[in-house]
Structure formats: structure tokens, C-alpha cells
Amino acid sequence: MALKQVGNFVARGAGRVDPALVAILTAAAERTGMNVEAYSGYRPGDRRQHGRGKATDLRILGANGQALPNYQDPRYFADYERFAQAARAYQMEKYPQLANNFRWGGYFSGGKGRYGAMDLMHFDLGGGPHLGMAGGSWDGGLTPAQRALFPGVKSVGMG
């Protein structure tokens, strides 16, 4: 399986997305055997990570070829978390210097309706001392408080 680059990811400039991020997500698709599409990357005018070429949004395709819902949907959290964990493992192997920068939106905090919370599609290299993942961690998965906001979510973390 592979990471397929589609839509605005290509149209807005796939070459403007950090190559390390693309390599990490490509390796995760290969390691998990999932069909994955990167559909948004660089966004001109965005003042956040997409505008810096440091973020990518993706979707996992199910067996029927349809995208698994990827935003604030606890039903598919485990699928996206498994992909994110494979991405993290590869990132730590090949790009350990990015350990504090690599983030997954699935561990972003907040309840349903809050922009960015449980953003299963989002990966970026914009983390650091003041911009982390308040809803969860690579080792522990979702925090108890974040789990409570999305009943039925299954999160295992890597620890």
C-alpha cells in the first residue's frame, strides 16, 4: 500500500511540503498496509503549519474504497491512531531530531465542535515547547479527560 498524493496536496504544490513529513507518512502507509490519500498540504496564505509546508491532511480508505471519517469521529479513531503510531515509530527511527515537533491531530484537545479537536486527518512538524498535543500523547494515547469527551473512542497509545 502507499500514500497517494491527490487533490489540493498536488494542486497547491506537493513539493512545498516538508520532505521529512512526506517520507514519514509514506512509510506509515507502507508499514500498515493501509490505502491512504494525502489531500491537503501546503496552503498559501495560511499562517499556521499548512502555510509553512509543515502539515498534511490525509484520509484512510476503507475496503470499499471510501474514506473513513477523519474529524471528530470516535468510530474510526483506532484506525487513524494505528496509522499515527506507525508514523511515529518511523519518525523516531529515521528522524529522531523531530521527536518534539511531530504531532498528530488525533491527540489535539477539546470537545466536539471545537476547531482542531480530535483532528484525525492532521499531521504536522510544528510542535515544540509551547505547541504540543494536550488531548493525548504518543505513549499514553488519549487523556482520560479527552476520552470522556468522545464516548466510545478506543485509544491505546504506544506505551
Coordinates of N, CA and C in Angstrom, one line a residue:
M1 N 0.8 -1.2 0.0 CA 0.0 0.0 0.0 C 0.9 1.2 0.0
A2 N 0.3 2.3 -0.3 CA 1.1 3.5 -0.4 C 0.3 4.8 0.0
L3 N 1.0 5.9 0.1 CA 0.5 7.2 0.3 C 0.3 7.8 -1.1
K4 N -0.9 8.0 -1.5 CA -1.2 8.6 -2.8 C -1.4 10.1 -2.6
Q5 N -0.8 10.9 -3.4 CA -1.0 12.4 -3.3 C -2.0 12.8 -4.3
V6 N -3.1 13.5 -3.7 CA -4.2 13.8 -4.6 C -4.7 15.3 -4.3
G7 N -5.6 15.7 -5.1 CA -6.3 17.0 -4.8 C -5.4 18.2 -4.5
N8 N -5.8 19.0 -3.5 CA -5.0 20.2 -3.2 C -3.6 19.9 -2.8
F9 N -3.3 18.7 -2.3 CA -1.9 18.4 -1.9 C -1.0 18.6 -3.1
V10 N -1.5 18.1 -4.3 CA -0.8 18.2 -5.5 C -1.0 19.6 -6.1
A11 N -2.2 20.1 -6.2 CA -2.5 21.3 -6.9 C -1.8 22.5 -6.3
R12 N -1.7 22.5 -5.0 CA -1.1 23.7 -4.3 C 0.4 23.6 -4.1
G13 N 1.0 22.5 -4.6 CA 2.4 22.3 -4.5 C 2.9 21.3 -3.6
A14 N 2.9 20.0 -4.0 CA 3.4 18.9 -3.1 C 4.8 19.1 -2.8
G15 N 5.6 19.7 -3.7 CA 7.0 20.0 -3.4 C 7.2 21.0 -2.3
R16 N 6.2 21.7 -1.9 CA 6.4 22.7 -0.9 C 6.1 22.1 0.5
V17 N 5.8 20.8 0.6 CA 5.5 20.2 1.9 C 6.9 19.6 2.3
D18 N 7.2 19.7 3.6 CA 8.5 19.2 4.1 C 8.7 17.8 3.7
P19 N 9.8 17.5 3.0 CA 10.0 16.1 2.6 C 10.1 15.1 3.7
A20 N 10.5 15.5 4.9 CA 10.6 14.5 6.0 C 9.2 14.1 6.4
L21 N 8.2 15.0 6.4 CA 6.8 14.7 6.7 C 6.3 13.7 5.7
V22 N 6.5 14.0 4.4 CA 6.0 13.1 3.4 C 6.6 11.7 3.5
A23 N 7.9 11.7 3.8 CA 8.6 10.4 4.0 C 8.0 9.6 5.2
I24 N 7.7 10.3 6.3 CA 7.1 9.7 7.4 C 5.8 9.1 7.1
L25 N 4.9 9.8 6.5 CA 3.6 9.4 6.2 C 3.6 8.3 5.1
T26 N 4.5 8.4 4.2 CA 4.6 7.3 3.2 C 5.0 6.0 3.8
A27 N 6.0 6.0 4.7 CA 6.4 4.8 5.4 C 5.3 4.2 6.2
A28 N 4.5 5.1 6.9 CA 3.4 4.6 7.7 C 2.4 3.9 6.9
A29 N 2.1 4.4 5.7 CA 1.2 3.7 4.8 C 1.7 2.3 4.4
E30 N 3.0 2.3 4.1 CA 3.6 1.0 3.7 C 3.6 0.0 4.9
R31 N 4.0 0.5 6.0 CA 4.1 -0.4 7.2 C 2.7 -0.9 7.6
T32 N 1.7 -0.1 7.5 CA 0.3 -0.6 8.0 C -0.4 -1.3 6.9
G33 N 0.0 -1.2 5.7 CA -0.7 -1.8 4.5 C -2.0 -1.1 4.2
M34 N -2.2 0.2 4.7 CA -3.4 0.9 4.5 C -3.3 1.7 3.2
N35 N -4.4 1.9 2.6 CA -4.5 2.8 1.4 C -4.8 4.2 2.0
V36 N -3.9 5.1 1.7 CA -4.0 6.4 2.3 C -3.8 7.5 1.3
E37 N -4.6 8.6 1.4 CA -4.5 9.7 0.4 C -4.2 11.0 1.2
A38 N -3.1 11.6 0.8 CA -2.7 12.9 1.3 C -3.5 13.9 0.4
Y39 N -4.4 14.7 0.9 CA -5.2 15.5 0.1 C -5.1 17.0 0.3
S40 N -4.3 17.4 1.4 CA -4.1 18.8 1.7 C -2.7 18.9 2.3
G41 N -1.9 19.8 1.8 CA -0.6 20.0 2.4 C -0.3 21.5 2.5
Y42 N 0.5 22.0 1.6 CA 0.8 23.4 1.6 C -0.4 24.2 1.3
R43 N -0.7 25.3 2.1 CA -1.8 26.2 1.8 C -1.3 27.6 1.8
P44 N -1.2 28.2 0.6 CA -0.7 29.6 0.6 C -1.6 30.5 1.4
G45 N -1.0 31.4 2.2 CA -1.8 32.4 3.0 C -2.1 31.9 4.4
D46 N -2.0 30.6 4.6 CA -2.3 30.0 6.0 C -1.2 30.4 6.9
R47 N -1.5 31.0 8.0 CA -0.5 31.4 9.0 C 0.0 30.3 9.9
R48 N -0.7 29.1 9.8 CA -0.3 28.0 10.7 C 0.6 27.1 9.9
Q49 N 0.6 25.8 10.3 CA 1.6 24.8 9.8 C 1.4 24.5 8.3
H50 N 0.2 24.5 7.8 CA 0.0 24.3 6.4 C 0.7 25.4 5.6
G51 N 0.6 26.6 6.0 CA 1.2 27.7 5.3 C 2.7 27.7 5.3
R52 N 3.3 26.9 6.2 CA 4.7 26.8 6.3 C 5.2 25.5 5.6
G53 N 4.3 24.7 5.0 CA 4.7 23.5 4.4 C 5.0 22.4 5.4
K54 N 4.5 22.5 6.6 CA 4.9 21.6 7.7 C 3.7 20.7 8.1
A55 N 2.6 20.7 7.3 CA 1.4 19.9 7.7 C 0.8 19.2 6.5
T56 N 0.2 18.1 6.8 CA -0.5 17.3 5.8 C -1.8 16.8 6.4
D57 N -2.9 16.8 5.6 CA -4.1 16.2 6.0 C -4.3 15.0 5.1
L58 N -4.8 13.9 5.7 CA -4.9 12.6 4.9 C -6.2 11.9 5.3
R59 N -6.5 10.9 4.5 CA -7.7 10.1 4.8 C -7.2 8.6 4.5
I60 N -7.8 7.7 5.3 CA -7.6 6.3 5.1 C -8.8 5.8 4.4
L61 N -8.5 5.0 3.3 CA -9.6 4.4 2.5 C -9.9 3.0 3.1
G62 N -11.2 2.8 3.3 CA -11.7 1.5 3.7 C -11.6 0.5 2.6
A63 N -12.0 -0.8 2.9 CA -12.0 -1.8 2.0 C -12.9 -1.5 0.8
N64 N -13.9 -0.7 0.9 CA -14.8 -0.4 -0.2 C -14.3 0.8 -1.0
G65 N -13.1 1.3 -0.6 CA -12.5 2.4 -1.3 C -13.0 3.8 -0.9
Q66 N -13.9 3.8 0.1 CA -14.4 5.1 0.6 C -13.6 5.5 1.8
A67 N -13.5 6.8 1.9 CA -12.7 7.4 3.0 C -13.3 7.2 4.4
L68 N -12.5 6.8 5.4 CA -13.0 6.6 6.7 C -13.1 8.1 7.3
P69 N -14.2 8.4 7.9 CA -14.4 9.7 8.5 C -13.2 10.1 9.4
N70 N -12.7 11.3 9.2 CA -11.4 11.7 9.8 C -11.4 12.9 10.7
Y71 N -12.6 13.3 11.2 CA -12.6 14.5 12.0 C -13.7 14.3 13.1
Q72 N -13.2 14.3 14.3 CA -14.1 14.2 15.5 C -15.1 13.0 15.4
D73 N -14.6 11.9 14.9 CA -15.5 10.7 14.8 C -14.8 9.6 15.5
P74 N -15.3 9.2 16.7 CA -14.6 8.2 17.5 C -14.7 6.8 16.9
R75 N -15.6 6.6 15.9 CA -15.7 5.2 15.3 C -14.4 4.8 14.6
Y76 N -13.7 5.7 14.1 CA -12.5 5.4 13.3 C -11.2 5.8 13.9
F77 N -11.3 6.3 15.2 CA -10.2 6.8 15.9 C -9.1 5.7 15.9
A78 N -9.4 4.5 16.2 CA -8.4 3.4 16.4 C -7.7 3.2 15.1
D79 N -8.4 3.2 13.9 CA -7.7 3.1 12.6 C -6.7 4.2 12.4
Y80 N -7.1 5.4 12.6 CA -6.2 6.5 12.4 C -5.0 6.5 13.5
E81 N -5.3 6.1 14.7 CA -4.3 6.0 15.7 C -3.3 5.0 15.3
R82 N -3.7 3.9 14.8 CA -2.7 2.8 14.4 C -1.8 3.4 13.3
F83 N -2.4 4.1 12.3 CA -1.6 4.8 11.3 C -0.6 5.8 11.9
A84 N -1.1 6.6 12.9 CA -0.3 7.6 13.5 C 0.9 7.0 14.3
Q85 N 0.6 5.9 14.9 CA 1.6 5.2 15.7 C 2.7 4.6 14.8
A86 N 2.3 4.1 13.6 CA 3.3 3.7 12.6 C 4.1 4.8 12.1
A87 N 3.5 6.0 11.9 CA 4.2 7.2 11.5 C 5.2 7.6 12.6
R88 N 4.8 7.6 13.8 CA 5.6 8.0 15.0 C 6.8 7.0 15.1
A89 N 6.6 5.7 14.9 CA 7.7 4.8 15.0 C 8.8 5.1 13.9
Y90 N 8.3 5.3 12.7 CA 9.2 5.6 11.6 C 9.9 6.9 11.9
Q91 N 9.2 7.9 12.3 CA 9.8 9.2 12.6 C 10.9 9.1 13.6
M92 N 10.7 8.3 14.7 CA 11.7 8.1 15.7 C 12.9 7.3 15.2
E93 N 12.7 6.4 14.3 CA 13.8 5.7 13.7 C 14.7 6.5 12.8
K94 N 14.0 7.2 11.9 CA 14.7 8.0 10.8 C 14.9 9.4 11.0
Y95 N 14.1 10.0 11.8 CA 14.1 11.5 12.1 C 14.0 11.8 13.6
P96 N 14.9 11.2 14.4 CA 14.7 11.4 15.9 C 14.8 12.8 16.3
Q97 N 15.5 13.7 15.5 CA 15.6 15.1 15.8 C 14.2 15.8 15.8
L98 N 13.2 15.1 15.2 CA 11.9 15.7 15.1 C 10.9 15.2 16.2
A99 N 11.5 14.6 17.2 CA 10.7 13.9 18.3 C 9.7 14.9 18.9
N100 N 10.2 16.1 19.2 CA 9.3 17.1 19.9 C 8.4 17.9 18.9
N101 N 8.7 17.7 17.6 CA 8.0 18.5 16.6 C 6.8 17.7 16.0
F102 N 7.0 16.4 15.9 CA 6.0 15.6 15.1 C 4.7 15.5 16.0
R103 N 3.6 15.9 15.4 CA 2.3 15.9 16.1 C 1.2 15.2 15.2
W104 N 0.2 14.6 15.9 CA -0.9 14.1 15.3 C -2.2 14.8 15.9
G105 N -3.1 15.2 15.0 CA -4.2 16.0 15.4 C -5.2 15.1 16.2
G106 N -5.1 13.8 16.2 CA -6.0 13.0 17.0 C -5.8 13.2 18.4
Y107 N -4.6 13.7 18.8 CA -4.3 14.0 20.2 C -4.5 15.5 20.6
F108 N -5.1 16.2 19.7 CA -5.4 17.6 20.0 C -6.6 17.6 20.9
S109 N -6.7 18.6 21.8 CA -7.7 18.6 22.8 C -8.9 19.4 22.4
G110 N -10.0 19.1 23.2 CA -11.3 19.8 23.0 C -12.4 18.9 22.7
G111 N -13.6 19.4 22.9 CA -14.8 18.6 22.6 C -15.3 18.7 21.2
K112 N -16.3 18.0 20.9 CA -16.9 18.0 19.6 C -17.4 19.5 19.3
G113 N -17.0 19.9 18.1 CA -17.3 21.3 17.7 C -16.2 22.3 17.8
R114 N -15.2 21.9 18.7 CA -14.1 22.8 18.8 C -13.1 22.6 17.7
Y115 N -12.8 23.6 17.0 CA -11.9 23.5 15.8 C -10.6 22.9 16.2
G116 N -10.2 21.8 15.4 CA -8.9 21.2 15.6 C -9.0 20.0 16.6
A117 N -10.0 19.9 17.5 CA -10.0 18.8 18.4 C -10.2 17.5 17.7
M118 N -9.6 16.5 18.1 CA -9.7 15.1 17.5 C -9.7 15.2 16.0
D119 N -8.6 15.8 15.5 CA -8.5 16.1 14.0 C -7.7 14.9 13.5
L120 N -8.3 13.8 13.3 CA -7.7 12.5 12.9 C -6.9 12.6 11.6
M121 N -7.2 13.5 10.7 CA -6.6 13.7 9.4 C -5.2 14.4 9.5
H122 N -4.9 15.2 10.5 CA -3.9 16.1 10.6 C -2.6 15.6 11.2
F123 N -1.5 15.8 10.4 CA -0.1 15.5 10.9 C 0.7 16.8 10.6
D124 N 1.6 17.1 11.6 CA 2.5 18.3 11.3 C 3.8 18.2 12.1
L125 N 4.7 19.0 11.7 CA 6.0 19.1 12.3 C 6.2 20.4 13.1
G126 N 5.0 21.0 13.6 CA 5.0 22.3 14.2 C 5.0 22.2 15.7
G127 N 5.2 21.1 16.3 CA 5.2 21.0 17.8 C 6.4 21.6 18.4
G128 N 6.4 21.7 19.7 CA 7.5 22.3 20.4 C 7.1 22.6 21.9
P129 N 7.9 23.4 22.6 CA 7.6 23.6 24.0 C 6.3 24.2 24.3
H130 N 5.8 25.0 23.3 CA 4.5 25.7 23.6 C 3.4 25.3 22.7
L131 N 3.6 24.3 21.9 CA 2.6 23.8 20.9 C 2.7 22.3 20.8
G132 N 1.9 21.6 21.7 CA 2.0 20.2 21.8 C 0.7 19.5 21.4
M133 N 0.4 18.5 22.1 CA -0.8 17.7 21.9 C -1.5 17.5 23.3
A134 N -2.4 18.5 23.7 CA -2.9 18.5 25.0 C -4.0 17.4 25.3
G135 N -4.5 16.8 24.2 CA -5.5 15.8 24.4 C -5.0 14.4 24.5
G136 N -3.7 14.2 24.3 CA -3.1 12.9 24.4 C -1.6 12.9 24.2
S137 N -1.0 11.7 24.2 CA 0.4 11.6 24.0 C 0.7 10.3 23.2
W138 N 1.9 10.3 22.6 CA 2.3 9.1 21.8 C 2.2 7.9 22.7
D139 N 2.8 7.9 23.9 CA 2.9 6.8 24.7 C 1.5 6.4 25.3
G140 N 0.8 7.3 25.8 CA -0.4 7.0 26.6 C -1.7 7.1 25.8
G141 N -1.7 7.5 24.6 CA -3.0 7.7 23.9 C -3.7 8.9 24.4
L142 N -5.0 8.9 24.3 CA -5.9 10.0 24.7 C -5.8 10.1 26.3
T143 N -5.9 11.3 26.8 CA -6.0 11.5 28.2 C -7.4 11.1 28.6
P144 N -7.6 10.8 29.9 CA -8.9 10.4 30.4 C -10.0 11.5 30.1
A145 N -9.6 12.8 30.3 CA -10.5 13.9 30.0 C -10.9 13.9 28.6
Q146 N -10.0 13.7 27.7 CA -10.3 13.7 26.2 C -11.2 12.5 25.9
R147 N -10.9 11.4 26.4 CA -11.7 10.2 26.2 C -13.1 10.4 26.6
A148 N -13.3 11.1 27.7 CA -14.7 11.4 28.2 C -15.5 12.3 27.2
L149 N -14.8 13.1 26.5 CA -15.5 14.0 25.5 C -16.0 13.3 24.3
F150 N -15.5 12.1 24.0 CA -15.8 11.3 22.8 C -16.2 9.9 23.2
P151 N -17.4 9.7 23.8 CA -17.8 8.3 24.2 C -17.6 7.3 23.1
G152 N -17.1 6.2 23.5 CA -16.9 5.0 22.6 C -15.6 5.0 21.9
V153 N -14.8 6.1 22.1 CA -13.5 6.1 21.5 C -12.6 5.0 22.0
K154 N -11.8 4.4 21.2 CA -10.8 3.4 21.6 C -9.4 3.9 21.3
S155 N -8.6 4.1 22.3 CA -7.3 4.7 22.2 C -6.3 3.8 23.0
V156 N -5.2 3.4 22.4 CA -4.3 2.6 23.2 C -2.9 3.2 23.3
G157 N -2.6 4.2 22.5 CA -1.2 4.8 22.6 C -0.2 3.7 22.3
M158 N 1.1 4.1 22.5 CA 2.2 3.2 22.1 C 2.8 2.5 23.3
G159 N 2.5 3.0 24.5 CA 3.2 2.6 25.7 C 2.8 1.2 26.2

